mmCIF file of C-alpha atoms and ligand atoms in Angstrom:
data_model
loop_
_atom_site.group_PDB
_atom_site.id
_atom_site.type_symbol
_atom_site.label_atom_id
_atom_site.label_comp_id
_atom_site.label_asym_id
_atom_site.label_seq_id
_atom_site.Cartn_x
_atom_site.Cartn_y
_atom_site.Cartn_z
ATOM 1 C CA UNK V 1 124.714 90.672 63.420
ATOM 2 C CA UNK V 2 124.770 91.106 67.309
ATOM 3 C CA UNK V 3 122.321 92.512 69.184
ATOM 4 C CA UNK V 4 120.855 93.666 72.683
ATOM 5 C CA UNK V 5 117.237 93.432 73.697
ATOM 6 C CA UNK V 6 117.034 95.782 76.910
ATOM 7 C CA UNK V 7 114.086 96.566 78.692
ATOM 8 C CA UNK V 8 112.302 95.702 82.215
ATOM 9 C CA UNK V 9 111.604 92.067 83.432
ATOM 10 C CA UNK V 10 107.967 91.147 81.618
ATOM 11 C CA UNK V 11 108.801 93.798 78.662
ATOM 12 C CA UNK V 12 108.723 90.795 75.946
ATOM 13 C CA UNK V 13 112.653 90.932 75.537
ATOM 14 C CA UNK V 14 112.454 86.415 75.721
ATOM 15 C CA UNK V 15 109.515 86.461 72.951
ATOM 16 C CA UNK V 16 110.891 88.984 70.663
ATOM 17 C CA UNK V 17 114.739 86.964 70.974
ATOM 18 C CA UNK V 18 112.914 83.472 70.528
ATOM 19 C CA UNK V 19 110.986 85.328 67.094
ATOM 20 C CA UNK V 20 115.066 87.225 65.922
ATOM 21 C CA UNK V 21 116.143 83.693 66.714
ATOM 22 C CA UNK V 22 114.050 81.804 64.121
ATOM 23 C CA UNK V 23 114.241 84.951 61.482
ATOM 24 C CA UNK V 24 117.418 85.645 61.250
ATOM 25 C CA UNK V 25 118.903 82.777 62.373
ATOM 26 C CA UNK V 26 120.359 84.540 65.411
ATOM 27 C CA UNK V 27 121.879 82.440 68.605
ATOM 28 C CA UNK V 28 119.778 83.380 71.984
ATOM 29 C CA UNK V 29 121.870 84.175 74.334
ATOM 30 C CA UNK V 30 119.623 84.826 77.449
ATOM 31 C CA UNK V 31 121.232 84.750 80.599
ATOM 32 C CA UNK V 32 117.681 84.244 82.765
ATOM 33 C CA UNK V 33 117.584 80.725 81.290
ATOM 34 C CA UNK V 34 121.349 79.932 81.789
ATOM 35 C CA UNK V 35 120.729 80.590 85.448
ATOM 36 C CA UNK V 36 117.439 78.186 85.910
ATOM 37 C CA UNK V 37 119.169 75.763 84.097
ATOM 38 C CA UNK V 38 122.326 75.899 86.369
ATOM 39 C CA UNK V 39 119.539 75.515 89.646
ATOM 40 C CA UNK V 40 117.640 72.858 87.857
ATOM 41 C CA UNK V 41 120.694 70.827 87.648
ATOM 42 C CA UNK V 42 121.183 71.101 90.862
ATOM 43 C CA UNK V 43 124.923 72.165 90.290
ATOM 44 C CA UNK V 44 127.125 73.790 92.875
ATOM 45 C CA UNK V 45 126.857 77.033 90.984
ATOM 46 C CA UNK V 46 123.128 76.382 90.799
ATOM 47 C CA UNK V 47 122.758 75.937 94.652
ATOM 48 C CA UNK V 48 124.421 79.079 95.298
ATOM 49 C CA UNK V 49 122.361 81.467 93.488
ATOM 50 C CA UNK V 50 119.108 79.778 93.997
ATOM 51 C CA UNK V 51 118.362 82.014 96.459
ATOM 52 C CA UNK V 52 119.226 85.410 95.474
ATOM 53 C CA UNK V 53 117.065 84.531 91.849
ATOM 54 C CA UNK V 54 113.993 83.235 93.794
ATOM 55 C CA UNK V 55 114.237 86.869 96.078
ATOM 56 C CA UNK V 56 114.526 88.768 92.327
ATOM 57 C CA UNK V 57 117.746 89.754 92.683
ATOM 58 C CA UNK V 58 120.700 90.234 90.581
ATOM 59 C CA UNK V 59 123.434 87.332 90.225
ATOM 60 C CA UNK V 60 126.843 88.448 91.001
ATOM 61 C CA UNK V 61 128.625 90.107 88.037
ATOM 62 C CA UNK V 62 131.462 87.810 88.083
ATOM 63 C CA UNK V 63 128.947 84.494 87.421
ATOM 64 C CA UNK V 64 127.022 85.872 84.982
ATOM 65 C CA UNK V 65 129.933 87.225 82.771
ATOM 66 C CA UNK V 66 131.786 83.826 82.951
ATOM 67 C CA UNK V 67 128.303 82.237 81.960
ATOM 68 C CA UNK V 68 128.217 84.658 78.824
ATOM 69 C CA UNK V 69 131.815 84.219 78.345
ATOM 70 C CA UNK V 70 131.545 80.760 77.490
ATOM 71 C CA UNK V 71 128.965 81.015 75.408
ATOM 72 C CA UNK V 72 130.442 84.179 73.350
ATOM 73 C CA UNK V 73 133.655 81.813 73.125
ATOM 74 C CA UNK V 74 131.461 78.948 71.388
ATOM 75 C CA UNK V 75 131.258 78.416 67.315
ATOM 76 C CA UNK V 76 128.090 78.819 66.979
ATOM 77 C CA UNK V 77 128.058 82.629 68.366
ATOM 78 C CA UNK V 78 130.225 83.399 65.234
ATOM 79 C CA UNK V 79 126.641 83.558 63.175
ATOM 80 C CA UNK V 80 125.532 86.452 65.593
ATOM 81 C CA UNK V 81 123.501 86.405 68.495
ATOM 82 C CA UNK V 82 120.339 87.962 70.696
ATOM 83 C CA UNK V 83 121.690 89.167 74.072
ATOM 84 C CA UNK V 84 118.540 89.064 76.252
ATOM 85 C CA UNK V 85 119.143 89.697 80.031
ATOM 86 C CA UNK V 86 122.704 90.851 79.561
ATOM 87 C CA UNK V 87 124.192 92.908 80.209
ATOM 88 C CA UNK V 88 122.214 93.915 83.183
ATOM 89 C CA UNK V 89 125.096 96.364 85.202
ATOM 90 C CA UNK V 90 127.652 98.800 84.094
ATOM 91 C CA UNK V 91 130.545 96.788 85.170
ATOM 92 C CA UNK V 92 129.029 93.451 82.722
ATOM 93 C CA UNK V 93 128.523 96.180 79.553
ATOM 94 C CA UNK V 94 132.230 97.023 79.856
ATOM 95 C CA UNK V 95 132.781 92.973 80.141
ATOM 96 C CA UNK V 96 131.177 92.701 76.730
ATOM 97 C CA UNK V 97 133.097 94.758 75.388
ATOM 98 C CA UNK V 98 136.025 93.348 76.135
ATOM 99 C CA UNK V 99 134.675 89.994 75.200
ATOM 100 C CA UNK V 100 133.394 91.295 71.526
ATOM 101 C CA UNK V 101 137.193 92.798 71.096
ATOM 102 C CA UNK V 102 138.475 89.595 72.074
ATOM 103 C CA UNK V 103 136.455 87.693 69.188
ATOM 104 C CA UNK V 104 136.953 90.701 66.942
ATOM 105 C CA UNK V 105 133.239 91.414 67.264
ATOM 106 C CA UNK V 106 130.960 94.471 67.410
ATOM 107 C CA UNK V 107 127.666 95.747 68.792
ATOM 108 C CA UNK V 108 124.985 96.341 65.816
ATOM 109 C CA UNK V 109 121.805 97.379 67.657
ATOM 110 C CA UNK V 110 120.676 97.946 71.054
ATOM 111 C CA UNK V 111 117.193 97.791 71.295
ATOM 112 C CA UNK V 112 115.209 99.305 74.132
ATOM 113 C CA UNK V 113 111.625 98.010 74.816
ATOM 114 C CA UNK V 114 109.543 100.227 76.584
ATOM 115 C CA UNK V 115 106.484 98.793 78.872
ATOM 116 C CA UNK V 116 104.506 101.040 81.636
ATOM 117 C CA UNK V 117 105.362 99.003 85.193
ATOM 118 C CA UNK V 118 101.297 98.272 85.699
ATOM 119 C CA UNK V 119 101.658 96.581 82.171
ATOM 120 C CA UNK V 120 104.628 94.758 83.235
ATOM 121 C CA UNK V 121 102.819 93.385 86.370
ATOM 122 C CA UNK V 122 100.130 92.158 84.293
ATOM 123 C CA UNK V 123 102.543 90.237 81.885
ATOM 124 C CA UNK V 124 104.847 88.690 84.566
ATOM 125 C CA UNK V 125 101.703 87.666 87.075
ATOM 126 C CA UNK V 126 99.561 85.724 83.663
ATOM 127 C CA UNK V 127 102.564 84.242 82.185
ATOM 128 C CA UNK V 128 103.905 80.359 81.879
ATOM 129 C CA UNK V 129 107.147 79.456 80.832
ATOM 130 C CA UNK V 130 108.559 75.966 79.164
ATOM 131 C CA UNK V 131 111.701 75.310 81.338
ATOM 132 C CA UNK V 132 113.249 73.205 78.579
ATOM 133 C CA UNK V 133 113.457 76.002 75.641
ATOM 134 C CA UNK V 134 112.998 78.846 77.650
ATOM 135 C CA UNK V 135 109.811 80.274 75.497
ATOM 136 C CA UNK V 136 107.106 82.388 77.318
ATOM 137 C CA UNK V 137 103.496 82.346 77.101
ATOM 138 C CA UNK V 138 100.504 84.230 78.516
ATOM 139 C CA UNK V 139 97.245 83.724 79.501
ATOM 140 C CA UNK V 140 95.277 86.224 77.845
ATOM 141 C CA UNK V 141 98.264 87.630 74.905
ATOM 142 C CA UNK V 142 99.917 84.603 74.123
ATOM 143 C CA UNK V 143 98.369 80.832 74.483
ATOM 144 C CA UNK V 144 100.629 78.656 72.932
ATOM 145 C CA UNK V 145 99.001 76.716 69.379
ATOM 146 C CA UNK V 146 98.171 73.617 71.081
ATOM 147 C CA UNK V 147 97.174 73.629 74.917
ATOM 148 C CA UNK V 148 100.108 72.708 77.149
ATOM 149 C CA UNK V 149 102.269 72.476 74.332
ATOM 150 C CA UNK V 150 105.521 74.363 73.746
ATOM 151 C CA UNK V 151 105.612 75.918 70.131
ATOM 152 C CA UNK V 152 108.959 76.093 69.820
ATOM 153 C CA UNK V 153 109.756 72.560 71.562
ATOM 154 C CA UNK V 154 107.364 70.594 71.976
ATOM 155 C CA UNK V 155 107.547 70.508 75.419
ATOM 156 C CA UNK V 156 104.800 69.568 77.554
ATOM 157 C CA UNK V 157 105.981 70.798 81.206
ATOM 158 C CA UNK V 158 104.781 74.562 80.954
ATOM 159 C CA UNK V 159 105.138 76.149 84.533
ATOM 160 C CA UNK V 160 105.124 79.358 86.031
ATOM 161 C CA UNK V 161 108.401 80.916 87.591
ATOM 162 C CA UNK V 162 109.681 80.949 90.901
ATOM 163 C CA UNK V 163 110.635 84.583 90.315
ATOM 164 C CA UNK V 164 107.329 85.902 89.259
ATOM 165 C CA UNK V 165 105.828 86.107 92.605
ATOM 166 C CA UNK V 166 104.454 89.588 93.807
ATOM 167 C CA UNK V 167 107.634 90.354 95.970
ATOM 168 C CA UNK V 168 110.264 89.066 93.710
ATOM 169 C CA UNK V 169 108.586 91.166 90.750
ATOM 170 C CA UNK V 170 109.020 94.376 92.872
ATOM 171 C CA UNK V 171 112.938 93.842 93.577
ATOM 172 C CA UNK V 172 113.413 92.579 90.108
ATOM 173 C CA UNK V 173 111.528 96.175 88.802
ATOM 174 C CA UNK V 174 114.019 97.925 91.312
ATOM 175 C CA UNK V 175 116.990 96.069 90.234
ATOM 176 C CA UNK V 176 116.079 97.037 86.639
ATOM 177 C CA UNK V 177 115.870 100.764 87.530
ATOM 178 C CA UNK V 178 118.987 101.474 90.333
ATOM 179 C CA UNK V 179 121.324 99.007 88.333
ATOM 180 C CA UNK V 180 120.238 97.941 85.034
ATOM 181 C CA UNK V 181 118.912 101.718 83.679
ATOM 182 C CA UNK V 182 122.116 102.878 84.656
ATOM 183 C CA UNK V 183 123.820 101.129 81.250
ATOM 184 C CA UNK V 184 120.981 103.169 78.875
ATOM 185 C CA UNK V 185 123.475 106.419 78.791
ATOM 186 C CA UNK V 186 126.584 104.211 78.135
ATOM 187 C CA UNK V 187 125.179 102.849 74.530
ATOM 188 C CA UNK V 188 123.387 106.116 73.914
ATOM 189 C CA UNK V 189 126.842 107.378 73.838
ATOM 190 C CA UNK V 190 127.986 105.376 70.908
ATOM 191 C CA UNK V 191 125.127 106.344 68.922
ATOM 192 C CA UNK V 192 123.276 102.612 69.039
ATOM 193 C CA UNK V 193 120.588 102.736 71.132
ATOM 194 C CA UNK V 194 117.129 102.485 69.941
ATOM 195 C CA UNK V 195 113.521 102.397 71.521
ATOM 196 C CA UNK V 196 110.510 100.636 70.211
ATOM 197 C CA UNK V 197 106.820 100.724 71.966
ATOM 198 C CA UNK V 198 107.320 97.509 73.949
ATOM 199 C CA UNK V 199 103.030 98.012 74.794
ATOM 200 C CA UNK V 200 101.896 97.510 71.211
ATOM 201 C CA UNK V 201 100.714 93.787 70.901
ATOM 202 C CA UNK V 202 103.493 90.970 69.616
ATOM 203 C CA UNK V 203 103.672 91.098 66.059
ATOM 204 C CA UNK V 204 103.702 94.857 66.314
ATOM 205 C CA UNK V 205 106.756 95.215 68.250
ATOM 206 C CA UNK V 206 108.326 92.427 65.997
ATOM 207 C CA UNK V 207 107.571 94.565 63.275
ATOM 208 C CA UNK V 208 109.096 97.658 65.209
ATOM 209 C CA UNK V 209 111.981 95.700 66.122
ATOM 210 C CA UNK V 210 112.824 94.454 62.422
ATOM 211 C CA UNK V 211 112.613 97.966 61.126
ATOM 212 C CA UNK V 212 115.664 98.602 63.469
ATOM 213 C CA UNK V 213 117.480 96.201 62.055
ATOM 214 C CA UNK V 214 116.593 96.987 58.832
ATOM 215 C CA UNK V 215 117.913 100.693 59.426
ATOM 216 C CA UNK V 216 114.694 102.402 59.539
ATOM 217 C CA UNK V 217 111.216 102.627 59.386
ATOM 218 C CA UNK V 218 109.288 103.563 62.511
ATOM 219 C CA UNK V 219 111.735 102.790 65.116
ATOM 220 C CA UNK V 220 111.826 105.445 67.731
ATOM 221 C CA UNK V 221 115.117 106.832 68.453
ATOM 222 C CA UNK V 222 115.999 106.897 71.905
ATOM 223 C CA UNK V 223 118.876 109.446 72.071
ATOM 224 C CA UNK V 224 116.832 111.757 74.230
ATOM 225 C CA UNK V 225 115.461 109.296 76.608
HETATM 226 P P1 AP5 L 1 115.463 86.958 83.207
HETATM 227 O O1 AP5 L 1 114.993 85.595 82.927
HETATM 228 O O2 AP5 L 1 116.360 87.643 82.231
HETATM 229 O O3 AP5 L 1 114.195 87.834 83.528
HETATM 230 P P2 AP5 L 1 113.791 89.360 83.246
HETATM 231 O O4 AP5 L 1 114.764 90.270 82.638
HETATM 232 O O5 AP5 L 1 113.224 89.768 84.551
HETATM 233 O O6 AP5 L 1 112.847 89.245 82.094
HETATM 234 P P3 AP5 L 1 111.666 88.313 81.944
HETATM 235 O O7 AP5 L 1 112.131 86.959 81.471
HETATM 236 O O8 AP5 L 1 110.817 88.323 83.196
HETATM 237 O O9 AP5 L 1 110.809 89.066 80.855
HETATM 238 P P4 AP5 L 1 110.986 89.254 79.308
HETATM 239 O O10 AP5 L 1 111.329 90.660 79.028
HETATM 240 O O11 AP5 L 1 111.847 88.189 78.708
HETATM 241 O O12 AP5 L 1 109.481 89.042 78.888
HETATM 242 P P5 AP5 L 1 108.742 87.802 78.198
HETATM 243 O O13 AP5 L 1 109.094 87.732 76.761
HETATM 244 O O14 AP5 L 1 108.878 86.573 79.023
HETATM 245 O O15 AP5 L 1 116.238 87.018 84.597
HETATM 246 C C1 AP5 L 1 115.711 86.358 85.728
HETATM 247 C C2 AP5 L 1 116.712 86.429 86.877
HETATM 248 O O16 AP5 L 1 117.951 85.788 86.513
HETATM 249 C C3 AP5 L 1 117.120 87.836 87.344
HETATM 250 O O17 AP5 L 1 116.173 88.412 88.238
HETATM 251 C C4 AP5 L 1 118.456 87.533 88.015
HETATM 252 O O18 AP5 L 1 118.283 86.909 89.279
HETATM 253 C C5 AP5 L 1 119.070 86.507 87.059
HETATM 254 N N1 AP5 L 1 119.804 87.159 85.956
HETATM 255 C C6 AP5 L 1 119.552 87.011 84.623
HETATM 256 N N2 AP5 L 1 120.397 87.757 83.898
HETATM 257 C C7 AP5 L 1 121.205 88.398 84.771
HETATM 258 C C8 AP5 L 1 122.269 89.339 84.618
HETATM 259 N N3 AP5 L 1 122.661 89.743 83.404
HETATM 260 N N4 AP5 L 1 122.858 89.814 85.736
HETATM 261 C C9 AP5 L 1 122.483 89.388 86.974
HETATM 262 N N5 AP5 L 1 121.461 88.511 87.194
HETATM 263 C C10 AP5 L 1 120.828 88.009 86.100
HETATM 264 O O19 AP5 L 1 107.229 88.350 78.283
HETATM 265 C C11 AP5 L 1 106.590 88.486 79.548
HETATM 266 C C12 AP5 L 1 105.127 88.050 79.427
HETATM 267 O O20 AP5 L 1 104.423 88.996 78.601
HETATM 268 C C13 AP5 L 1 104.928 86.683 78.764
HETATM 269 O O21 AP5 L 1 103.825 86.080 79.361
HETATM 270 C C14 AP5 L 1 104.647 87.034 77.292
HETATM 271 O O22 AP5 L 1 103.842 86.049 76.668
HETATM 272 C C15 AP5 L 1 103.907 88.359 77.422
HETATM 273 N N6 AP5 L 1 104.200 89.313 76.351
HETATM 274 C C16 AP5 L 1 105.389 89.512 75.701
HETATM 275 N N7 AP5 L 1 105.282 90.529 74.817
HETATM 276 C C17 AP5 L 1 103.997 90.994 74.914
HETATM 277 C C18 AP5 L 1 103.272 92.033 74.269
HETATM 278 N N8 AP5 L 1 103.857 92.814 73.340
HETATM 279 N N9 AP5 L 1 101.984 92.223 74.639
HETATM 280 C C19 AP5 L 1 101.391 91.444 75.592
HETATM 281 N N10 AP5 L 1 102.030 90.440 76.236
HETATM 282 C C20 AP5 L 1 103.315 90.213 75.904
#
């Protein structure tokens, strides 16, 4: 199974990909993390998009599909995987589909989550990150088990990101509506979009987002949004 998580930047698409990941045994394919990892290591690539991800801006299409590229290419995508952050522009959806013809692969769900911007604020400006796995936390909604400790990796580094300051959240919520809404009409076309109420608490949208899957339940369809 291959899937999309869509939706702004705070709308949960990272939690809900790490929870797919560990249910159905899904690869994570988030293309946020590929990028901080490629300026954490300080890499040439890394050096030359530090600057447009600390403003909130979008990496050049070319990068980003190589990055996803190689990982589509690798074994362990043959399982199925999570896209979360890609495909972010009209000219990376058509990439992926060339990619997923070129493996002999398909699309099963794209899966809208849908968050009101003042919510979105709220999540981005209370939330920690661990920059070895990737996983997000939150003050108030989401305190990892044990204090400063990464759930999913134990990590103990848990930091907040260079990208969620006030005036990088308000390009990255522009980006997501002049280039990134732009790709909702291309998958509603093919019949595979679906919505789900990204504001109801964790578990909730979990729950929304398995029904999907699953072919059903209470999954909102998005074909007239
Ligand atoms: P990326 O890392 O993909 O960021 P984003 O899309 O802006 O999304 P976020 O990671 O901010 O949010 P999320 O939806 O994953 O929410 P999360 O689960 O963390 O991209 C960052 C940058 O990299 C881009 O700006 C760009 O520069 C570059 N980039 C990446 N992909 C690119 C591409 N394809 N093309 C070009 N450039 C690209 O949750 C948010 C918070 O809310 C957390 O604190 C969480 O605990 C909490 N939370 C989650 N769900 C709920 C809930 N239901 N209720 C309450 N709180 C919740």
């Amino acid at each position: 199974m291959n899937l999309i998580l869509l939706g702004p930047p705070g709308a949960g698409k990272g939690t809900q990909a790490k929870r797919l990941q560990q249910a159905y045994g899904l690869v994570q394919l988030a293309t946020g993390d590929m990028v901080r990892a490629a300026i954490a290591s300080g890499s040439e690539l890394g050096q030359r998009v530090k600057a447009i991800y600390d403003a909130g801006q979008l990496v050049p299409d070319d990068i980003i599909i190589q990055m996803i590229a190689e990982r589509i290419a690798q074994p362990e995508s043959a399982r199925g995987f999570i896209l979360d952050g890609f495909p972010r522009t009209v000219p990376q959806a058509e990439a992926l589909d060339a990619m997923l013809a070129e493996h002999g692969q398909k699309l099963d769900h794209v899966i809208l989550m849908e968050v009101d911007e003042a919510a979105l604020v709220d999540r981005i400006s209370g939330r920690f990150t661990c920059p070895q796995c990737g996983a997000s936390y939150h003050e108030r909604y989401n305190r990892p088990k044990i204090e400063g400790r990464c759930d999913i990796c134990g990590g103990t580094e848990l930091v907040h990101r260079a990208d969620d300051r006030p005036e990088a959240v308000a390009t990255r919520l522009a980006a997501y509506r002049n280039q990134t809404a732009p790709i909702l009409p291309y998958y509603r076309a093919r019949g595979i979009l679906r919505s789900v109420d990204g504001m109801a608490d964790i578990d909730e949208v979990a729950r929304e987002i398995e029904a999907v899957i699953a072919g059903g339940g209470e999954a909102r369809s998005a074909m007239h949004r």
